PDB file of C-alpha atoms in Angstrom:
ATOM      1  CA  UNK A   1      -6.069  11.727   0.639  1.00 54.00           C
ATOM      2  CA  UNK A   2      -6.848  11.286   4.300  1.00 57.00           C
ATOM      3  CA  UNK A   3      -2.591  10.353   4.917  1.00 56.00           C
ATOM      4  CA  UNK A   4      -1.794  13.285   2.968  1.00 57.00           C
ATOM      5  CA  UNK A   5      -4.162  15.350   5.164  1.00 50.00           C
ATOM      6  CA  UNK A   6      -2.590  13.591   8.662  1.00 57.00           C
ATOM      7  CA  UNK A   7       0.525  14.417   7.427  1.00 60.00           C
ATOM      8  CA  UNK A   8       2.357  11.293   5.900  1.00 58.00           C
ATOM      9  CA  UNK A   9       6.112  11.512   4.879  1.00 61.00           C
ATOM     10  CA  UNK A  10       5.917  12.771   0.609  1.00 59.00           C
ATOM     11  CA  UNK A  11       7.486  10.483  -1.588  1.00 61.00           C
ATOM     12  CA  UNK A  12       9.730  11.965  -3.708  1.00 67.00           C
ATOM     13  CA  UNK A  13       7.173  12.623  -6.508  1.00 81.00           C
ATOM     14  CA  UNK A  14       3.046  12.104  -6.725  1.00 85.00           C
ATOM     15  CA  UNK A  15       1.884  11.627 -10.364  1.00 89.00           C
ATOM     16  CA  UNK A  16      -1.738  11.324 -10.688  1.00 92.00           C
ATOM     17  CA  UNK A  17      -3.053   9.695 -14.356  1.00 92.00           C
ATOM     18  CA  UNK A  18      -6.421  11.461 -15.265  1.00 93.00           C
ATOM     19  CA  UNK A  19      -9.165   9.491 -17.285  1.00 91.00           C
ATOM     20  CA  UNK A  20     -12.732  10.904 -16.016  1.00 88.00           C
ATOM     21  CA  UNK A  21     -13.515  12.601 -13.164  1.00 89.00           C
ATOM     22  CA  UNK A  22     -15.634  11.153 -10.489  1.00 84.00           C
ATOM     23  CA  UNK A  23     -17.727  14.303  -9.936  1.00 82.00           C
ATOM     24  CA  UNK A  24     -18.442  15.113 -13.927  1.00 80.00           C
ATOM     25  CA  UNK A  25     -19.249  10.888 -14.047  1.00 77.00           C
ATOM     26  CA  UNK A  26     -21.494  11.640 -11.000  1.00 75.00           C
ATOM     27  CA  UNK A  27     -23.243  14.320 -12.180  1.00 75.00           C
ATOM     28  CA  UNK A  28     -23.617  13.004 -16.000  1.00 72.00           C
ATOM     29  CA  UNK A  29     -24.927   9.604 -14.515  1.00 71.00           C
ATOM     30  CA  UNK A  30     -27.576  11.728 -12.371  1.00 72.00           C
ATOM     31  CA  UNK A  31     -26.641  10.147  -9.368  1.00 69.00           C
ATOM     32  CA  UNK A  32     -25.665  12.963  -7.318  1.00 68.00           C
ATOM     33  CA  UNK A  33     -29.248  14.863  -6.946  1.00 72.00           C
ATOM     34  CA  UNK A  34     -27.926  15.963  -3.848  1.00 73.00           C
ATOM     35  CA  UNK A  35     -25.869  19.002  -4.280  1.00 77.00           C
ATOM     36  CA  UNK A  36     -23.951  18.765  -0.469  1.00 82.00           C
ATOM     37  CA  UNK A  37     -22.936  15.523  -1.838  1.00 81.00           C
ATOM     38  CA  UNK A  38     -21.578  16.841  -5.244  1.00 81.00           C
ATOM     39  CA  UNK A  39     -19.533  19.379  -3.908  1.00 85.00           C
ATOM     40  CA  UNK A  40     -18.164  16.985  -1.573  1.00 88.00           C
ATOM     41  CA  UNK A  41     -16.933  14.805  -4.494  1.00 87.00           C
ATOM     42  CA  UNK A  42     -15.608  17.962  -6.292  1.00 90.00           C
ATOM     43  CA  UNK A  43     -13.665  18.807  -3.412  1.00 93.00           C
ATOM     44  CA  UNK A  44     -12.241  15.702  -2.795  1.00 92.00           C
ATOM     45  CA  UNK A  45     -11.214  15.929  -6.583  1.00 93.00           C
ATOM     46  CA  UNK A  46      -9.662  18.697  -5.977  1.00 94.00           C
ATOM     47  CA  UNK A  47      -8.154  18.911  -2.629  1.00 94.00           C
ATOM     48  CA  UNK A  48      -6.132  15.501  -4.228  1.00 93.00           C
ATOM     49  CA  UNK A  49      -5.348  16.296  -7.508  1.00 94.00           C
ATOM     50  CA  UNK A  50      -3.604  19.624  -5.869  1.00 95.00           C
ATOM     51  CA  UNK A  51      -1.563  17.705  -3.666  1.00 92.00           C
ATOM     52  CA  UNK A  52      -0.180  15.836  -6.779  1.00 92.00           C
ATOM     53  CA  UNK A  53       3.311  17.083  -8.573  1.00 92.00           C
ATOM     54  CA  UNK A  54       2.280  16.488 -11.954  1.00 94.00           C
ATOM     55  CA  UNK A  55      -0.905  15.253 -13.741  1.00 95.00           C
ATOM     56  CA  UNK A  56      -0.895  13.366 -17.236  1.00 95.00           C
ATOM     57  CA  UNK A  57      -4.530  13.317 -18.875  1.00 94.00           C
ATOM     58  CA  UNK A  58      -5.856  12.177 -22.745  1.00 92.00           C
ATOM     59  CA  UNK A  59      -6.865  15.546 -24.273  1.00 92.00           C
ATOM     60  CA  UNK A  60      -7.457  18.821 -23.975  1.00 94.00           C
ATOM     61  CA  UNK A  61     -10.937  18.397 -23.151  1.00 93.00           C
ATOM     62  CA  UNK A  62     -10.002  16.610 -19.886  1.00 94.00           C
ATOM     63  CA  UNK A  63      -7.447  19.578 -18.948  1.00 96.00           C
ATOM     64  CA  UNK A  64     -10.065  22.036 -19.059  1.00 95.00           C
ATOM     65  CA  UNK A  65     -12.301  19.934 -16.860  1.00 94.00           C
ATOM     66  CA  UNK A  66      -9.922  19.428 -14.058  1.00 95.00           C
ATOM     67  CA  UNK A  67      -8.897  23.393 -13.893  1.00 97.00           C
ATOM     68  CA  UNK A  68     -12.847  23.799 -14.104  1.00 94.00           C
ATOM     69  CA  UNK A  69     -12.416  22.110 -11.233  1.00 94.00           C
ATOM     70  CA  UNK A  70     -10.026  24.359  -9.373  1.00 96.00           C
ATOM     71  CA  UNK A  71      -7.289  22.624  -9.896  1.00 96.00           C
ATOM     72  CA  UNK A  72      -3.919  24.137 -10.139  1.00 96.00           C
ATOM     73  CA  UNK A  73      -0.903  20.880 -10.775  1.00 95.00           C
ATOM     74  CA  UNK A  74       0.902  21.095 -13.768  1.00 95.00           C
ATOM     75  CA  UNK A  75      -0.623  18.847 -16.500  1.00 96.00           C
ATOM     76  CA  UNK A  76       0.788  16.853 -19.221  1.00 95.00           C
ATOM     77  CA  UNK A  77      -1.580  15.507 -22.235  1.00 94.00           C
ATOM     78  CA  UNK A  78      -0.647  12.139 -23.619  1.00 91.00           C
ATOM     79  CA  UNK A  79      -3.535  11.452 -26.454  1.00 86.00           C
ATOM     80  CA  UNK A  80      -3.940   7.571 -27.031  1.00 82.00           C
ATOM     81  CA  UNK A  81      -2.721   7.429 -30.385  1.00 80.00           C
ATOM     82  CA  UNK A  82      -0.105   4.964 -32.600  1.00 75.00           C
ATOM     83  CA  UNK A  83       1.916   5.900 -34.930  1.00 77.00           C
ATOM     84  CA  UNK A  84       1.265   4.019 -37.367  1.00 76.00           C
ATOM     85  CA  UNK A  85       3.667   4.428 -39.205  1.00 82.00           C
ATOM     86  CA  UNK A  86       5.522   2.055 -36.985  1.00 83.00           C
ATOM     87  CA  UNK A  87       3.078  -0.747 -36.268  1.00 78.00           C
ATOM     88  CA  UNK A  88       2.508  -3.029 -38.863  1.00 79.00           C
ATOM     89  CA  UNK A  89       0.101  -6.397 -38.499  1.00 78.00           C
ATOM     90  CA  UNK A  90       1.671  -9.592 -37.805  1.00 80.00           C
ATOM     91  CA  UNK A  91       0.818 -12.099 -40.638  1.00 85.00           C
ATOM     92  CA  UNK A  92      -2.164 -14.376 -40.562  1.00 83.00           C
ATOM     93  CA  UNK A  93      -1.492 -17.453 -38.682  1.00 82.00           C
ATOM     94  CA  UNK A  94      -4.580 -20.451 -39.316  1.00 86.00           C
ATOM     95  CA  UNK A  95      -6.497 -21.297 -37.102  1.00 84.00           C
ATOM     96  CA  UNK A  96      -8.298 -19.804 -34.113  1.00 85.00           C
ATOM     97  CA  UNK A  97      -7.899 -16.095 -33.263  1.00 78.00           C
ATOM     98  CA  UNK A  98      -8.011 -14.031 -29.720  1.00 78.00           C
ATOM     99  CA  UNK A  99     -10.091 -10.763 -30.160  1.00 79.00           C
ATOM    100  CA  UNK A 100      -9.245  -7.901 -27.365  1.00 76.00           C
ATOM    101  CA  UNK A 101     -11.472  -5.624 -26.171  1.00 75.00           C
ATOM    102  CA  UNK A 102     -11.151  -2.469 -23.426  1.00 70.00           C
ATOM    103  CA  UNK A 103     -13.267  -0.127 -22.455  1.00 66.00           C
ATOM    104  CA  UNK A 104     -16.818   1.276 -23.616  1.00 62.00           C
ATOM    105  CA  UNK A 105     -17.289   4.188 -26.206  1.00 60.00           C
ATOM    106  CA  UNK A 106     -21.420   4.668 -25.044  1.00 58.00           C
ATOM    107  CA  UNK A 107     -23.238   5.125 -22.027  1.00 56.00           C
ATOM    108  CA  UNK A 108     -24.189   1.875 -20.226  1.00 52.00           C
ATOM    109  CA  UNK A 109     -27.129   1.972 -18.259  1.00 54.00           C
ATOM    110  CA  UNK A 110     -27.304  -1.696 -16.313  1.00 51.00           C
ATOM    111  CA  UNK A 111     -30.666  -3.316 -14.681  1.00 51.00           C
ATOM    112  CA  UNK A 112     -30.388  -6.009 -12.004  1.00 46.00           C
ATOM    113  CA  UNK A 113     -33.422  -7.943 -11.163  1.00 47.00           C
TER     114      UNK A 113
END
């Protein structure tokens, strides 16, 4: 953001991938009681995600939170699905087996001593 600002030479394209926005996280989380602060992270938000070419984001819920946001950039929506139709398991091998996780589907609230 700040090289953009200064000026920086553009690369030929900016794509900026979408997931959650700091500011909605912030205030969700409660950890923005200040407002100056909020707006400051909203703004940030926005000023870069304007700057951007193009913007690719999960759903339609997301794209309505960015231009909430005052955002303007063209944005693409690329849901995390499969088709599956096309993926098929591999068979079972014996033996030991790897499990995979990513990411967290609840709100995580951590204590540290």
């Amino acid at each position: 953001m700040a090289a953009g600002v200064l000026g920086a030479p553009r690369v030929p394209c900016h794509l900026a991938i979408v997931h959650d926005l700091q500011s909605g996280l912030a205030k969700s989380l409660e950890m923005t009681r200040v407002p100056v602060l909020a707006n400051l992270i909203t703004w940030l938000e926005r000023q870069t995600l304007n700057r951007v070419d193009r913007i690719v984001t999960l759903s339609q819920d997301m794209v309505e939170a960015i231009r909430t946001i005052g955002v303007k950039t063209p944005i693409d929506i690329i849901p995390p699905t499969v088709d599956d139709t096309l993926i098929r398991p591999l068979p079972v091998r014996p033996g030991p087996f790897t499990a995979l996780y990513s990411g967290n589907v609840t709100r995580l609230r951590a204590s540290f001593p």
